[in-house]
Amino acid sequence: MVTQYGHQAFPRITSCPILIRRCSKAESLRWAVYAVTVAHDVQRPSIPAGSLEAFPGTRIAPAACRKDKVMDPDIRTKAALEEHWRASERGDTEAEHAIYAADAILDYPQSGERFRGRATISAQRGGHPASRHFTIHRIVGSGDLWVSECVITYDGVPTYSVSIMEFAHGHVVHETQYFADTFGAPEWRTALAEPMPGRNIARA
């Protein structure tokens, strides 16, 4: 007998334990090998993506529980961060700060300053007198903690910055941002260092 999928029909594997209990040991072994062979050789037909038509008894997990959906929140968060930095570069203050919760906190540890609330964070950045440009080197993270590494130029002078953002309910609730100027490499470690890709070593 041939099934609707074009495969030879075999006794249901679930019936094997009954048959094994009624057979000799040698026959039981043959049935066990037969069941494993059938399970290995029978190929299921391809099922169109999103279709619920499958073999009888097949259970399909809800979309929210399937492995292919696990990363969706992280993908959304990374996309929001990328837009945040793009908006920073083009000077779109509203879009730049849409990622923050209304009561978000921004800390600058090097100066000891804390800015409380999205409106305050936006105002202090919007009032910066220098012409600024942003180059993002990488964005890494998962869940509620994300780090952006970038270079910010102020009137053409580069500053290396690391932004650590903590999220809750899809918005930044706490950002800690560090800034570092370039410096020259000392002579005593010249023989140990090599240039980073695309860079020249600055000498002290």
CSV table of C-alpha atoms in Angstrom, one decimal:
chain,number,residue,atom,x,y,z
A,1,MET,CA,0.0,0.0,0.0
A,2,VAL,CA,1.3,3.5,-0.9
A,3,THR,CA,0.4,6.5,1.2
A,4,GLN,CA,-0.8,9.9,-0.2
A,5,TYR,CA,2.8,11.0,0.2
A,6,GLY,CA,4.2,8.3,-2.1
A,7,HIS,CA,5.8,6.2,0.6
A,8,GLN,CA,5.3,2.6,1.3
A,9,ALA,CA,2.9,2.1,4.2
A,10,PHE,CA,4.3,0.1,7.2
A,11,PRO,CA,2.8,-1.0,10.4
A,12,ARG,CA,2.7,1.8,12.9
A,13,ILE,CA,5.8,1.8,15.1
A,14,THR,CA,3.6,2.2,18.2
A,15,SER,CA,2.4,-1.3,17.5
A,16,CYS,CA,5.9,-2.8,17.8
A,17,PRO,CA,6.0,-3.2,21.6
A,18,ILE,CA,2.8,-5.4,21.5
A,19,LEU,CA,4.3,-7.6,18.8
A,20,ILE,CA,7.6,-7.8,20.6
A,21,ARG,CA,5.9,-9.0,23.8
A,22,ARG,CA,4.2,-11.8,21.8
A,23,CYS,CA,7.3,-12.9,19.8
A,24,SER,CA,10.5,-14.8,20.5
A,25,LYS,CA,13.6,-12.9,21.3
A,26,ALA,CA,15.0,-13.4,17.8
A,27,GLU,CA,11.7,-12.2,16.2
A,28,SER,CA,11.6,-9.3,18.7
A,29,LEU,CA,15.1,-8.3,17.6
A,30,ARG,CA,14.1,-8.4,13.9
A,31,TRP,CA,11.0,-6.2,14.6
A,32,ALA,CA,13.2,-3.7,16.5
A,33,VAL,CA,15.7,-3.5,13.6
A,34,TYR,CA,12.8,-3.2,11.2
A,35,ALA,CA,11.2,-0.3,13.2
A,36,VAL,CA,14.4,1.6,13.4
A,37,THR,CA,15.1,1.1,9.6
A,38,VAL,CA,11.6,2.4,8.7
A,39,ALA,CA,12.0,5.4,11.0
A,40,HIS,CA,15.3,6.3,9.4
A,41,ASP,CA,14.5,5.6,5.8
A,42,VAL,CA,11.0,7.2,5.4
A,43,GLN,CA,11.4,10.8,4.2
A,44,ARG,CA,8.7,13.2,5.2
A,45,PRO,CA,7.4,15.4,2.4
A,46,SER,CA,8.4,19.0,2.4
A,47,ILE,CA,5.9,21.3,4.0
A,48,PRO,CA,5.5,24.9,2.9
A,49,ALA,CA,6.7,27.4,5.4
A,50,GLY,CA,3.9,28.5,7.7
A,51,SER,CA,1.7,25.4,6.8
A,52,LEU,CA,0.1,23.4,9.6
A,53,GLU,CA,-0.4,20.4,7.4
A,54,ALA,CA,1.9,17.7,8.7
A,55,PHE,CA,1.8,14.0,9.4
A,56,PRO,CA,-0.9,12.8,11.7
A,57,GLY,CA,0.3,13.2,15.3
A,58,THR,CA,2.9,15.8,14.5
A,59,ARG,CA,2.8,18.7,17.0
A,60,ILE,CA,4.1,22.1,15.9
A,61,ALA,CA,5.1,24.5,18.6
A,62,PRO,CA,3.6,28.0,18.7
A,63,ALA,CA,5.6,30.6,16.8
A,64,ALA,CA,6.5,32.4,20.0
A,65,CYS,CA,8.1,29.2,21.4
A,66,ARG,CA,10.1,28.1,18.3
A,67,LYS,CA,13.8,28.4,18.2
A,68,ASP,CA,13.7,30.6,15.1
A,69,LYS,CA,11.9,33.3,17.1
A,70,VAL,CA,14.3,33.4,20.1
A,71,MET,CA,16.5,36.1,18.7
A,72,ASP,CA,13.7,38.5,17.6
A,73,PRO,CA,13.9,40.8,20.7
A,74,ASP,CA,17.7,41.1,20.2
A,75,ILE,CA,17.3,41.9,16.5
A,76,ARG,CA,14.8,44.6,17.4
A,77,THR,CA,17.0,46.1,20.0
A,78,LYS,CA,20.1,46.1,17.7
A,79,ALA,CA,18.0,47.8,15.0
A,80,ALA,CA,16.9,50.4,17.5
A,81,LEU,CA,20.5,51.1,18.5
A,82,GLU,CA,21.6,51.4,14.9
A,83,GLU,CA,18.8,53.9,14.3
A,84,HIS,CA,19.9,55.8,17.4
A,85,TRP,CA,23.4,56.3,16.1
A,86,ARG,CA,22.2,57.1,12.6
A,87,ALA,CA,20.0,59.8,14.1
A,88,SER,CA,22.9,61.1,16.1
A,89,GLU,CA,25.0,61.4,13.0
A,90,ARG,CA,22.3,63.3,11.0
A,91,GLY,CA,21.4,65.5,13.9
A,92,ASP,CA,17.8,64.3,14.4
A,93,THR,CA,17.5,64.9,18.1
A,94,GLU,CA,14.0,63.5,18.4
A,95,ALA,CA,14.8,60.3,16.7
A,96,GLU,CA,18.1,60.0,18.5
A,97,HIS,CA,16.4,60.1,21.9
A,98,ALA,CA,13.4,58.0,21.1
A,99,ILE,CA,15.2,55.0,22.4
A,100,TYR,CA,15.3,56.3,26.0
A,101,ALA,CA,12.6,55.8,28.6
A,102,ALA,CA,11.0,59.0,29.9
A,103,ASP,CA,12.9,58.6,33.2
A,104,ALA,CA,16.1,57.3,31.8
A,105,ILE,CA,19.5,58.2,33.5
A,106,LEU,CA,22.7,59.0,31.6
A,107,ASP,CA,26.0,58.9,33.5
A,108,TYR,CA,29.4,60.4,32.6
A,109,PRO,CA,31.8,58.7,35.1
A,110,GLN,CA,34.8,60.7,34.0
A,111,SER,CA,33.2,64.0,35.0
A,112,GLY,CA,30.8,62.7,37.7
A,113,GLU,CA,27.8,64.1,35.9
A,114,ARG,CA,24.3,62.5,35.9
A,115,PHE,CA,21.5,63.5,33.6
A,116,ARG,CA,18.0,62.4,34.7
A,117,GLY,CA,15.1,62.1,32.2
A,118,ARG,CA,14.9,61.8,28.4
A,119,ALA,CA,14.2,65.6,28.1
A,120,THR,CA,17.3,66.5,30.1
A,121,ILE,CA,19.5,64.0,28.2
A,122,SER,CA,18.3,65.4,24.9
A,123,ALA,CA,18.8,69.1,26.0
A,124,GLN,CA,22.4,68.6,27.1
A,125,ARG,CA,23.3,66.9,23.8
A,126,GLY,CA,21.4,69.3,21.7
A,127,GLY,CA,23.2,72.2,23.3
A,128,HIS,CA,26.7,71.0,22.4
A,129,PRO,CA,28.6,73.8,20.7
A,130,ALA,CA,30.9,71.5,18.5
A,131,SER,CA,30.1,70.0,15.2
A,132,ARG,CA,29.9,66.2,15.9
A,133,HIS,CA,30.1,63.1,13.7
A,134,PHE,CA,29.7,59.5,14.7
A,135,THR,CA,31.4,56.4,13.4
A,136,ILE,CA,30.2,53.1,14.9
A,137,HIS,CA,32.8,50.3,15.2
A,138,ARG,CA,30.5,47.7,16.7
A,139,ILE,CA,27.4,47.0,18.7
A,140,VAL,CA,27.3,43.9,20.9
A,141,GLY,CA,24.9,42.6,23.5
A,142,SER,CA,21.8,40.6,24.2
A,143,GLY,CA,18.8,40.8,26.4
A,144,ASP,CA,18.8,44.0,28.5
A,145,LEU,CA,22.5,44.9,28.2
A,146,TRP,CA,24.1,46.4,25.1
A,147,VAL,CA,27.5,48.0,24.4
A,148,SER,CA,28.3,50.4,21.5
A,149,GLU,CA,31.9,51.2,20.6
A,150,CYS,CA,32.3,54.3,18.4
A,151,VAL,CA,34.4,57.3,17.5
A,152,ILE,CA,32.9,60.8,18.0
A,153,THR,CA,34.6,63.7,16.3
A,154,TYR,CA,34.2,67.1,17.9
A,155,ASP,CA,35.1,69.8,15.3
A,156,GLY,CA,37.2,67.2,13.6
A,157,VAL,CA,39.0,65.9,16.7
A,158,PRO,CA,38.3,62.2,17.4
A,159,THR,CA,37.3,60.9,20.8
A,160,TYR,CA,36.9,57.2,21.4
A,161,SER,CA,33.6,56.4,23.2
A,162,VAL,CA,32.0,53.3,24.8
A,163,SER,CA,28.3,53.4,25.6
A,164,ILE,CA,26.8,50.9,27.9
A,165,MET,CA,23.0,50.8,27.7
A,166,GLU,CA,20.6,48.9,30.1
A,167,PHE,CA,17.1,48.2,28.7
A,168,ALA,CA,13.8,47.6,30.3
A,169,HIS,CA,10.5,47.1,28.4
A,170,GLY,CA,12.2,48.0,25.1
A,171,HIS,CA,13.7,51.4,26.2
A,172,VAL,CA,17.0,52.5,27.7
A,173,VAL,CA,16.7,53.1,31.4
A,174,HIS,CA,20.4,53.7,32.2
A,175,GLU,CA,23.3,54.6,30.0
A,176,THR,CA,26.9,54.9,31.1
A,177,GLN,CA,29.2,56.6,28.5
A,178,TYR,CA,33.0,56.8,28.6
A,179,PHE,CA,35.1,59.1,26.4
A,180,ALA,CA,38.9,58.8,25.7
A,181,ASP,CA,41.2,60.9,23.7
A,182,THR,CA,44.0,59.5,21.5
A,183,PHE,CA,47.4,59.2,23.0
A,184,GLY,CA,50.9,58.5,21.7
A,185,ALA,CA,52.5,55.1,22.3
A,186,PRO,CA,55.6,55.1,24.5
A,187,GLU,CA,58.9,53.9,23.0
A,188,TRP,CA,59.5,51.2,25.6
A,189,ARG,CA,56.8,48.9,24.0
A,190,THR,CA,57.5,49.7,20.4
A,191,ALA,CA,58.9,46.3,19.6
A,192,LEU,CA,55.8,44.6,21.1
A,193,ALA,CA,53.1,46.4,19.2
A,194,GLU,CA,51.7,46.2,15.7
A,195,PRO,CA,49.2,48.6,14.1
A,196,MET,CA,45.5,47.9,14.3
A,197,PRO,CA,43.9,47.3,10.9
A,198,GLY,CA,43.6,50.6,9.0
A,199,ARG,CA,45.5,52.5,11.7
A,200,ASN,CA,49.0,53.9,12.2
A,201,ILE,CA,50.6,53.9,15.6
A,202,ALA,CA,50.9,57.4,17.1
A,203,ARG,CA,54.1,58.0,18.9
A,204,ALA,CA,54.5,59.9,22.1
